[in-house]
PDB file of C-alpha atoms and ligand atoms in Angstrom:
ATOM      1  CA  MET A  77     158.222 101.090 129.763  1.00  0.00           C
ATOM      2  CA  SER A  78     160.774 103.616 128.591  1.00  0.00           C
ATOM      3  CA  VAL A  79     163.148 102.664 125.789  1.00  0.00           C
ATOM      4  CA  ASP A  80     166.070 103.015 128.211  1.00  0.00           C
ATOM      5  CA  VAL A  81     164.592 100.640 130.796  1.00  0.00           C
ATOM      6  CA  ALA A  82     163.739  98.076 128.122  1.00  0.00           C
ATOM      7  CA  ILE A  83     167.223  98.229 126.620  1.00  0.00           C
ATOM      8  CA  ASP A  84     168.857  98.039 130.059  1.00  0.00           C
ATOM      9  CA  CYS A  85     166.928  94.820 130.783  1.00  0.00           C
ATOM     10  CA  TRP A  86     167.842  93.378 127.418  1.00  0.00           C
ATOM     11  CA  GLN A  87     171.533  94.195 127.927  1.00  0.00           C
ATOM     12  CA  GLY A  88     171.413  92.722 131.456  1.00  0.00           C
ATOM     13  CA  LEU A  89     170.057  89.432 130.139  1.00  0.00           C
ATOM     14  CA  ARG A  90     172.749  89.291 127.496  1.00  0.00           C
ATOM     15  CA  LYS A  91     175.397  89.882 130.151  1.00  0.00           C
ATOM     16  CA  LEU A  92     174.045  86.884 132.054  1.00  0.00           C
ATOM     17  CA  VAL A  93     173.539  84.390 129.248  1.00  0.00           C
ATOM     18  CA  GLY A  94     174.748  85.935 125.982  1.00  0.00           C
ATOM     19  CA  ASP A  95     172.989  84.666 122.868  1.00  0.00           C
ATOM     20  CA  ALA A  96     170.828  82.346 124.983  1.00  0.00           C
ATOM     21  CA  ALA A  97     168.909  85.400 126.266  1.00  0.00           C
ATOM     22  CA  LYS A  98     165.277  85.110 125.234  1.00  0.00           C
ATOM     23  CA  VAL A  99     163.398  88.380 125.188  1.00  0.00           C
ATOM     24  CA  HIS A 100     159.608  88.425 125.010  1.00  0.00           C
ATOM     25  CA  PHE A 101     157.451  91.506 124.522  1.00  0.00           C
ATOM     26  CA  THR A 102     154.099  90.959 126.116  1.00  0.00           C
ATOM     27  CA  GLY A 103     151.577  92.865 128.124  1.00  0.00           C
ATOM     28  CA  GLY A 104     149.051  93.908 128.839  1.00  0.00           C
ATOM     29  CA  GLU A 105     149.109  94.520 125.125  1.00  0.00           C
ATOM     30  CA  PRO A 106     152.272  95.862 123.478  1.00  0.00           C
ATOM     31  CA  PHE A 107     150.450  96.877 120.284  1.00  0.00           C
ATOM     32  CA  LEU A 108     148.640  99.605 122.212  1.00  0.00           C
ATOM     33  CA  TYR A 109     151.982 101.400 121.894  1.00  0.00           C
ATOM     34  CA  TRP A 110     152.990 100.439 118.366  1.00  0.00           C
ATOM     35  CA  GLU A 111     155.409 103.330 117.681  1.00  0.00           C
ATOM     36  CA  HIS A 112     157.005 102.885 121.067  1.00  0.00           C
ATOM     37  CA  LEU A 113     157.409  99.154 120.535  1.00  0.00           C
ATOM     38  CA  VAL A 114     159.164  99.866 117.242  1.00  0.00           C
ATOM     39  CA  ASP A 115     161.454 102.417 118.962  1.00  0.00           C
ATOM     40  CA  ILE A 116     162.587  99.766 121.458  1.00  0.00           C
ATOM     41  CA  LEU A 117     163.162  97.144 118.777  1.00  0.00           C
ATOM     42  CA  ARG A 118     165.092  99.621 116.592  1.00  0.00           C
ATOM     43  CA  GLU A 119     167.349 100.540 119.468  1.00  0.00           C
ATOM     44  CA  GLY A 120     167.903  96.855 120.263  1.00  0.00           C
ATOM     45  CA  LYS A 121     168.875  96.235 116.663  1.00  0.00           C
ATOM     46  CA  ARG A 122     171.137  99.293 116.584  1.00  0.00           C
ATOM     47  CA  GLN A 123     172.967  97.929 119.622  1.00  0.00           C
ATOM     48  CA  ASN A 124     173.161  94.393 118.156  1.00  0.00           C
ATOM     49  CA  LEU A 125     171.282  92.875 121.085  1.00  0.00           C
ATOM     50  CA  GLY A 126     170.119  89.902 119.037  1.00  0.00           C
ATOM     51  CA  LEU A 127     166.770  88.540 117.929  1.00  0.00           C
ATOM     52  CA  ILE A 128     163.536  88.956 119.863  1.00  0.00           C
ATOM     53  CA  ASP A 129     162.308  85.485 120.672  1.00  0.00           C
ATOM     54  CA  LEU A 130     158.635  86.357 120.819  1.00  0.00           C
ATOM     55  CA  ILE A 131     156.119  89.199 120.628  1.00  0.00           C
ATOM     56  CA  GLU A 132     152.688  88.540 122.060  1.00  0.00           C
ATOM     57  CA  THR A 133     149.434  90.241 121.101  1.00  0.00           C
ATOM     58  CA  ASN A 134     145.714  89.727 121.387  1.00  0.00           C
ATOM     59  CA  GLY A 135     145.253  91.025 117.811  1.00  0.00           C
ATOM     60  CA  PHE A 136     142.762  93.790 118.684  1.00  0.00           C
ATOM     61  CA  TRP A 137     144.458  96.051 116.122  1.00  0.00           C
ATOM     62  CA  ALA A 138     144.314  93.610 113.186  1.00  0.00           C
ATOM     63  CA  SER A 139     141.164  94.878 111.510  1.00  0.00           C
ATOM     64  CA  ASP A 140     142.854  95.654 108.194  1.00  0.00           C
ATOM     65  CA  GLU A 141     144.928  93.176 106.206  1.00  0.00           C
ATOM     66  CA  LYS A 142     147.285  95.836 104.862  1.00  0.00           C
ATOM     67  CA  ILE A 143     148.061  97.181 108.337  1.00  0.00           C
ATOM     68  CA  VAL A 144     148.727  93.646 109.534  1.00  0.00           C
ATOM     69  CA  ARG A 145     151.056  92.907 106.634  1.00  0.00           C
ATOM     70  CA  ASP A 146     152.920  96.224 107.030  1.00  0.00           C
ATOM     71  CA  ARG A 147     153.404  95.812 110.753  1.00  0.00           C
ATOM     72  CA  LEU A 148     154.513  92.199 110.585  1.00  0.00           C
ATOM     73  CA  LYS A 149     157.069  93.114 107.924  1.00  0.00           C
ATOM     74  CA  VAL A 150     158.451  95.784 110.247  1.00  0.00           C
ATOM     75  CA  LEU A 151     158.706  93.276 113.105  1.00  0.00           C
ATOM     76  CA  ASP A 152     160.293  90.687 110.857  1.00  0.00           C
ATOM     77  CA  ASP A 153     162.909  93.207 109.697  1.00  0.00           C
ATOM     78  CA  LEU A 154     163.633  94.211 113.273  1.00  0.00           C
ATOM     79  CA  GLY A 155     164.349  90.633 114.369  1.00  0.00           C
ATOM     80  CA  MET A 156     161.154  89.071 115.726  1.00  0.00           C
ATOM     81  CA  ARG A 157     161.459  85.277 115.618  1.00  0.00           C
ATOM     82  CA  ARG A 158     157.915  84.312 116.645  1.00  0.00           C
ATOM     83  CA  LEU A 159     154.519  85.956 116.971  1.00  0.00           C
ATOM     84  CA  LYS A 160     152.221  84.663 119.691  1.00  0.00           C
ATOM     85  CA  VAL A 161     148.522  85.419 119.354  1.00  0.00           C
ATOM     86  CA  SER A 162     146.205  85.126 122.336  1.00  0.00           C
ATOM     87  CA  CYS A 163     142.902  83.470 121.518  1.00  0.00           C
ATOM     88  CA  ASP A 164     140.595  82.269 124.270  1.00  0.00           C
ATOM     89  CA  PRO A 165     137.279  83.229 125.865  1.00  0.00           C
ATOM     90  CA  PHE A 166     139.000  85.637 128.270  1.00  0.00           C
ATOM     91  CA  HIS A 167     140.365  87.723 125.404  1.00  0.00           C
ATOM     92  CA  GLN A 168     137.385  87.240 123.110  1.00  0.00           C
ATOM     93  CA  GLU A 169     135.172  88.904 125.687  1.00  0.00           C
ATOM     94  CA  PHE A 170     136.855  92.113 124.457  1.00  0.00           C
ATOM     95  CA  VAL A 171     138.536  91.380 121.122  1.00  0.00           C
ATOM     96  CA  ASP A 172     136.752  90.607 117.850  1.00  0.00           C
ATOM     97  CA  ILE A 173     137.672  87.062 116.800  1.00  0.00           C
ATOM     98  CA  GLU A 174     137.644  88.210 113.153  1.00  0.00           C
ATOM     99  CA  ASN A 175     140.681  90.416 113.840  1.00  0.00           C
ATOM    100  CA  VAL A 176     142.476  87.468 115.409  1.00  0.00           C
ATOM    101  CA  ARG A 177     141.740  85.314 112.377  1.00  0.00           C
ATOM    102  CA  THR A 178     143.011  88.018 110.007  1.00  0.00           C
ATOM    103  CA  LEU A 179     146.216  88.356 112.003  1.00  0.00           C
ATOM    104  CA  VAL A 180     146.871  84.615 112.069  1.00  0.00           C
ATOM    105  CA  GLU A 181     146.082  84.149 108.387  1.00  0.00           C
ATOM    106  CA  VAL A 182     148.280  87.013 107.198  1.00  0.00           C
ATOM    107  CA  GLY A 183     150.989  86.144 109.730  1.00  0.00           C
ATOM    108  CA  ARG A 184     151.213  82.539 108.580  1.00  0.00           C
ATOM    109  CA  ASP A 185     151.286  83.615 104.962  1.00  0.00           C
ATOM    110  CA  LEU A 186     154.050  86.136 105.571  1.00  0.00           C
ATOM    111  CA  LEU A 187     156.145  84.499 108.285  1.00  0.00           C
ATOM    112  CA  GLY A 188     155.320  80.821 107.876  1.00  0.00           C
ATOM    113  CA  SER A 189     153.141  78.677 110.140  1.00  0.00           C
ATOM    114  CA  GLU A 190     155.938  77.658 112.460  1.00  0.00           C
ATOM    115  CA  ARG A 191     156.540  81.287 113.460  1.00  0.00           C
ATOM    116  CA  VAL A 192     152.947  82.078 114.409  1.00  0.00           C
ATOM    117  CA  GLN A 193     151.716  80.454 117.603  1.00  0.00           C
ATOM    118  CA  VAL A 194     148.078  80.686 118.632  1.00  0.00           C
ATOM    119  CA  ARG A 195     147.158  80.247 122.255  1.00  0.00           C
ATOM    120  CA  TRP A 196     144.795  78.386 121.811  1.00  0.00           C
ATOM    121  CA  GLU A 197     144.247  77.102 118.305  1.00  0.00           C
ATOM    122  CA  GLU A 198     141.000  75.382 119.288  1.00  0.00           C
ATOM    123  CA  TYR A 199     139.206  78.703 119.717  1.00  0.00           C
ATOM    124  CA  LEU A 200     140.281  80.204 116.405  1.00  0.00           C
ATOM    125  CA  GLY A 201     137.503  78.518 114.465  1.00  0.00           C
ATOM    126  CA  GLN A 202     134.754  79.044 117.031  1.00  0.00           C
ATOM    127  CA  SER A 203     131.937  81.531 116.574  1.00  0.00           C
ATOM    128  CA  SER A 204     132.006  84.697 118.635  1.00  0.00           C
ATOM    129  CA  ASP A 205     128.650  83.646 120.145  1.00  0.00           C
ATOM    130  CA  LYS A 206     130.180  80.491 121.501  1.00  0.00           C
ATOM    131  CA  LEU A 207     133.282  82.265 122.791  1.00  0.00           C
ATOM    132  CA  SER A 208     131.443  85.102 124.464  1.00  0.00           C
ATOM    133  CA  ASN A 209     127.868  84.458 125.461  1.00  0.00           C
ATOM    134  CA  ASP A 210     125.448  84.951 128.324  1.00  0.00           C
ATOM    135  CA  GLY A 211     126.763  81.969 130.207  1.00  0.00           C
ATOM    136  CA  GLN A 212     130.187  83.601 130.346  1.00  0.00           C
ATOM    137  CA  THR A 213     131.209  82.018 133.638  1.00  0.00           C
ATOM    138  CA  ASP A 214     130.578  78.551 132.207  1.00  0.00           C
ATOM    139  CA  VAL A 215     132.723  79.374 129.173  1.00  0.00           C
ATOM    140  CA  PHE A 216     135.545  80.662 131.391  1.00  0.00           C
ATOM    141  CA  VAL A 217     135.430  77.684 133.732  1.00  0.00           C
ATOM    142  CA  SER A 218     135.388  75.250 130.845  1.00  0.00           C
ATOM    143  CA  SER A 219     138.392  76.978 129.254  1.00  0.00           C
ATOM    144  CA  ALA A 220     140.365  76.981 132.514  1.00  0.00           C
ATOM    145  CA  LYS A 221     139.669  73.243 132.833  1.00  0.00           C
ATOM    146  CA  ASP A 222     140.912  72.536 129.315  1.00  0.00           C
ATOM    147  CA  TYR A 223     143.908  74.865 129.596  1.00  0.00           C
ATOM    148  CA  PRO A 224     144.880  75.159 133.269  1.00  0.00           C
ATOM    149  CA  VAL A 225     145.756  78.646 134.445  1.00  0.00           C
ATOM    150  CA  ARG A 226     147.786  79.802 137.414  1.00  0.00           C
ATOM    151  CA  PHE A 227     145.422  81.476 139.833  1.00  0.00           C
ATOM    152  CA  THR A 228     147.289  84.748 140.271  1.00  0.00           C
ATOM    153  CA  GLY A 229     146.283  88.311 139.347  1.00  0.00           C
ATOM    154  CA  ASN A 230     142.728  88.612 138.065  1.00  0.00           C
ATOM    155  CA  ALA A 231     142.503  84.830 137.720  1.00  0.00           C
ATOM    156  CA  ALA A 232     142.634  84.662 141.529  1.00  0.00           C
ATOM    157  CA  GLY A 233     139.261  86.433 141.685  1.00  0.00           C
ATOM    158  CA  SER A 234     135.914  84.903 140.883  1.00  0.00           C
ATOM    159  CA  LEU A 235     137.399  82.417 138.396  1.00  0.00           C
ATOM    160  CA  ALA A 236     139.523  80.792 141.121  1.00  0.00           C
ATOM    161  CA  ASP A 237     136.495  80.583 143.415  1.00  0.00           C
ATOM    162  CA  ASN A 238     134.944  78.186 140.887  1.00  0.00           C
ATOM    163  CA  PHE A 239     137.889  75.832 141.406  1.00  0.00           C
ATOM    164  CA  ALA A 240     138.246  76.193 145.168  1.00  0.00           C
ATOM    165  CA  ASP A 241     138.301  72.665 146.610  1.00  0.00           C
ATOM    166  CA  LYS A 242     141.319  72.596 148.937  1.00  0.00           C
ATOM    167  CA  ALA A 243     141.325  73.455 152.614  1.00  0.00           C
ATOM    168  CA  VAL A 244     143.876  76.006 153.704  1.00  0.00           C
ATOM    169  CA  ASP A 245     145.668  73.382 155.858  1.00  0.00           C
ATOM    170  CA  SER A 246     146.540  71.409 152.748  1.00  0.00           C
ATOM    171  CA  PHE A 247     149.081  74.081 151.755  1.00  0.00           C
ATOM    172  CA  ALA A 248     151.175  73.687 154.906  1.00  0.00           C
ATOM    173  CA  GLY A 249     154.750  72.849 153.921  1.00  0.00           C
ATOM    174  CA  CYS A 250     154.284  73.909 150.277  1.00  0.00           C
ATOM    175  CA  ASP A 251     157.218  76.296 149.981  1.00  0.00           C
ATOM    176  CA  CYS A 252     157.961  78.369 146.885  1.00  0.00           C
ATOM    177  CA  SER A 253     161.741  77.975 146.655  1.00  0.00           C
ATOM    178  CA  SER A 254     161.553  76.081 143.378  1.00  0.00           C
ATOM    179  CA  ALA A 255     159.078  78.610 141.962  1.00  0.00           C
ATOM    180  CA  PHE A 256     161.643  81.355 142.582  1.00  0.00           C
ATOM    181  CA  LEU A 257     164.815  79.514 141.621  1.00  0.00           C
ATOM    182  CA  GLY A 258     163.425  77.283 138.886  1.00  0.00           C
ATOM    183  CA  ALA A 259     161.336  79.875 137.041  1.00  0.00           C
ATOM    184  CA  LYS A 260     161.889  79.898 133.303  1.00  0.00           C
ATOM    185  CA  GLY A 261     162.233  83.664 133.319  1.00  0.00           C
ATOM    186  CA  VAL A 262     161.329  86.947 134.883  1.00  0.00           C
ATOM    187  CA  HIS A 263     158.708  89.520 134.023  1.00  0.00           C
ATOM    188  CA  VAL A 264     159.508  93.229 134.086  1.00  0.00           C
ATOM    189  CA  ASP A 265     156.563  95.601 134.365  1.00  0.00           C
ATOM    190  CA  PRO A 266     156.354  99.118 132.859  1.00  0.00           C
ATOM    191  CA  HIS A 267     157.610 100.652 136.118  1.00  0.00           C
ATOM    192  CA  GLY A 268     160.740  98.481 136.036  1.00  0.00           C
ATOM    193  CA  ASN A 269     159.578  96.073 138.772  1.00  0.00           C
ATOM    194  CA  VAL A 270     160.917  92.543 138.337  1.00  0.00           C
ATOM    195  CA  PHE A 271     158.781  89.493 139.142  1.00  0.00           C
ATOM    196  CA  SER A 272     160.022  85.936 139.206  1.00  0.00           C
ATOM    197  CA  GLY A 273     158.294  83.612 136.743  1.00  0.00           C
ATOM    198  CA  THR A 274     154.564  84.175 136.874  1.00  0.00           C
ATOM    199  CA  CYS A 275     154.520  85.443 140.473  1.00  0.00           C
ATOM    200  CA  SER A 276     153.187  88.802 139.354  1.00  0.00           C
ATOM    201  CA  GLY A 277     152.914  91.395 142.087  1.00  0.00           C
ATOM    202  CA  ILE A 278     155.849  90.093 144.183  1.00  0.00           C
ATOM    203  CA  ILE A 279     158.651  92.585 143.578  1.00  0.00           C
ATOM    204  CA  ILE A 280     162.151  91.094 143.548  1.00  0.00           C
ATOM    205  CA  GLY A 281     163.710  94.467 142.701  1.00  0.00           C
ATOM    206  CA  ASN A 282     163.530  97.363 140.271  1.00  0.00           C
ATOM    207  CA  VAL A 283     165.751  97.736 137.224  1.00  0.00           C
ATOM    208  CA  ARG A 284     165.866 101.484 137.800  1.00  0.00           C
ATOM    209  CA  ASP A 285     167.731 100.796 141.048  1.00  0.00           C
ATOM    210  CA  LYS A 286     169.890  97.875 139.984  1.00  0.00           C
ATOM    211  CA  PRO A 287     170.706  96.183 136.644  1.00  0.00           C
ATOM    212  CA  ILE A 288     168.853  92.925 136.170  1.00  0.00           C
ATOM    213  CA  ASP A 289     172.036  90.838 135.916  1.00  0.00           C
ATOM    214  CA  GLN A 290     173.275  92.218 139.233  1.00  0.00           C
ATOM    215  CA  MET A 291     169.837  91.657 140.771  1.00  0.00           C
ATOM    216  CA  TRP A 292     170.077  87.962 139.892  1.00  0.00           C
ATOM    217  CA  LYS A 293     173.617  87.679 141.283  1.00  0.00           C
ATOM    218  CA  ASP A 294     172.621  89.422 144.519  1.00  0.00           C
ATOM    219  CA  PHE A 295     169.306  87.575 144.960  1.00  0.00           C
ATOM    220  CA  SER A 296     168.910  86.386 148.506  1.00  0.00           C
ATOM    221  CA  PRO A 297     165.493  85.460 149.914  1.00  0.00           C
ATOM    222  CA  GLU A 298     166.603  86.570 153.397  1.00  0.00           C
ATOM    223  CA  ALA A 299     166.905  90.138 152.155  1.00  0.00           C
ATOM    224  CA  ASN A 300     163.136  90.557 152.033  1.00  0.00           C
ATOM    225  CA  GLU A 301     160.761  89.372 154.754  1.00  0.00           C
ATOM    226  CA  LEU A 302     157.855  88.457 152.467  1.00  0.00           C
ATOM    227  CA  ILE A 303     160.031  86.597 149.973  1.00  0.00           C
ATOM    228  CA  GLU A 304     161.845  84.759 152.770  1.00  0.00           C
ATOM    229  CA  ILE A 305     158.533  83.502 154.187  1.00  0.00           C
ATOM    230  CA  LEU A 306     157.281  82.422 150.754  1.00  0.00           C
ATOM    231  CA  PHE A 307     160.628  80.823 149.994  1.00  0.00           C
ATOM    232  CA  THR A 308     160.689  78.732 153.169  1.00  0.00           C
ATOM    233  CA  SER A 309     157.015  78.139 154.036  1.00  0.00           C
ATOM    234  CA  GLY A 310     154.949  79.240 151.031  1.00  0.00           C
ATOM    235  CA  PRO A 311     151.813  81.343 151.490  1.00  0.00           C
ATOM    236  CA  ALA A 312     150.701  79.211 154.450  1.00  0.00           C
ATOM    237  CA  GLY A 313     153.587  80.859 156.312  1.00  0.00           C
ATOM    238  CA  LEU A 314     151.869  84.227 155.927  1.00  0.00           C
ATOM    239  CA  LEU A 315     148.553  83.131 157.402  1.00  0.00           C
ATOM    240  CA  LYS A 316     149.356  83.671 161.062  1.00  0.00           C
ATOM    241  CA  LYS A 317     150.379  87.274 160.521  1.00  0.00           C
ATOM    242  CA  ALA A 318     147.413  87.944 158.228  1.00  0.00           C
ATOM    243  CA  THR A 319     144.940  86.397 160.669  1.00  0.00           C
ATOM    244  CA  ALA A 320     146.353  88.511 163.510  1.00  0.00           C
ATOM    245  CA  MET A 321     145.738  91.570 161.317  1.00  0.00           C
ATOM    246  CA  GLY A 322     142.118  90.581 160.632  1.00  0.00           C
ATOM    247  CA  TYR A 323     142.325  88.368 157.539  1.00  0.00           C
ATOM    248  CA  SER A 324     139.457  85.967 157.311  1.00  0.00           C
ATOM    249  CA  ALA A 325     140.441  82.801 155.445  1.00  0.00           C
ATOM    250  CA  LYS A 326     138.123  81.305 152.818  1.00  0.00           C
ATOM    251  CA  ALA A 327     136.810  77.819 153.428  1.00  0.00           C
ATOM    252  CA  GLU A 328     138.749  76.524 150.418  1.00  0.00           C
ATOM    253  CA  TYR A 329     141.187  77.721 147.761  1.00  0.00           C
ATOM    254  CA  ALA A 330     141.902  76.578 144.226  1.00  0.00           C
ATOM    255  CA  SER A 331     145.670  76.421 144.749  1.00  0.00           C
ATOM    256  CA  LYS A 332     148.480  77.825 146.853  1.00  0.00           C
ATOM    257  CA  CYS A 333     148.816  80.717 144.359  1.00  0.00           C
ATOM    258  CA  HIS A 334     145.132  81.528 144.919  1.00  0.00           C
ATOM    259  CA  LEU A 335     145.798  81.700 148.662  1.00  0.00           C
ATOM    260  CA  CYS A 336     148.998  83.692 148.084  1.00  0.00           C
ATOM    261  CA  THR A 337     147.271  86.274 145.883  1.00  0.00           C
ATOM    262  CA  ASP A 338     144.345  86.610 148.264  1.00  0.00           C
ATOM    263  CA  LEU A 339     146.738  87.221 151.161  1.00  0.00           C
ATOM    264  CA  ARG A 340     148.747  89.766 149.190  1.00  0.00           C
ATOM    265  CA  LYS A 341     145.562  91.629 148.260  1.00  0.00           C
ATOM    266  CA  PHE A 342     144.834  91.811 151.977  1.00  0.00           C
ATOM    267  CA  PHE A 343     148.361  92.947 152.867  1.00  0.00           C
ATOM    268  CA  ILE A 344     148.490  95.650 150.191  1.00  0.00           C
ATOM    269  CA  GLU A 345     145.264  97.130 151.536  1.00  0.00           C
ATOM    270  CA  LYS A 346     146.844  97.192 155.003  1.00  0.00           C
ATOM    271  CA  GLY A 347     150.084  98.720 153.700  1.00  0.00           C
ATOM    272  CA  GLU A 348     152.106  95.701 154.838  1.00  0.00           C
ATOM    273  CA  PHE A 349     155.207  94.358 153.036  1.00  0.00           C
ATOM    274  CA  LYS A 350     155.328  97.554 150.984  1.00  0.00           C
ATOM    275  CA  ALA A 351     158.721  96.839 149.396  1.00  0.00           C
ATOM    276  CA  ALA A 352     157.668  93.477 147.983  1.00  0.00           C
ATOM    277  CA  ILE A 353     153.931  93.735 147.239  1.00  0.00           C
ATOM    278  CA  GLY A 354     153.011  95.939 144.301  1.00  0.00           C
ATOM    279  CA  PRO A 355     152.392  97.748 142.104  1.00  0.00           C
ATOM    280  CA  VAL A 356     148.739  98.467 142.838  1.00  0.00           C
ATOM    281  CA  ASP A 357     147.902  97.759 139.163  1.00  0.00           C
ATOM    282  CA  CYS A 358     148.527  94.076 139.901  1.00  0.00           C
ATOM    283  CA  TYR A 359     145.935  94.090 142.657  1.00  0.00           C
ATOM    284  CA  SER A 360     143.137  96.221 141.257  1.00  0.00           C
TER     285      SER A 360
HETATM  286  S1  SF4 B 645     152.281  80.736 145.999  1.00  0.00           S
HETATM  287 FE1  SF4 B 645     152.847  82.887 145.571  1.00  0.00          FE
HETATM  288  S2  SF4 B 645     155.092  82.905 145.573  1.00  0.00           S
HETATM  289 FE2  SF4 B 645     154.432  80.764 145.450  1.00  0.00          FE
HETATM  290  S3  SF4 B 645     154.445  80.282 143.260  1.00  0.00           S
HETATM  291 FE3  SF4 B 645     152.350  80.944 143.772  1.00  0.00          FE
HETATM  292  S4  SF4 B 645     152.286  83.172 143.396  1.00  0.00           S
HETATM  293 FE4  SF4 B 645     154.451  82.532 143.446  1.00  0.00          FE
END
């Protein structure tokens, strides 16, 4: 995400809610672009945009205590309130748990325990063998049972299939109006696409076309066919169209979001609802 787009979003939130604006930097993994992250935060500070509520990382970069200390000092100086560290079997398949431990230890020493959140603390003390072993599916399923996930994005793939126990008919009448209007926030992807809450891959608008505060004021579900259907009938409302286009429903789904994501994967392949379903990164 360019510095300009990030700052525009930040300013838009402040226009809407002033000091109550809570900005989170998350990913993907923002520390893949350390210098760029710092550029955005510096510009935010220069423009007096307020504190950054939270920066999230999986800690892959925290192999050296000095680097960790130096970087956290920079973030502290630039206005980060809290650091959130991902720690679970899904991340530990790729990230060395030792780096996560170093990050948490140094972070708590430097910033104080209350400013370093680990998601989830339980895994921090576990051995890498236990977190990432041959029975990986079992570890994933067990984790998703202990810490329920929303079955969107990659979680709507094979992981969701392990939890599929609801017939498609059971989602009739489950609309998504409260998911859109009651979401705690929005996500903005690197291309500037805005998603409501955790409904990743359903594009409400793009901050390059319209400021985020104006987007919120103008939001109208009727303006977009896909969003209108989800808003009034939920993903079950999309089934008829999908079936007519050749979609073959699964016997059971884990949740309405599982069904929704599966349908959107189908539609994006068919080039349907192009304005609202994307970017392809969310569906690959
Ligand atoms: S079913 Fe789709 S639109 Fe509704 S909350 Fe889930 S992901 Fe969002």
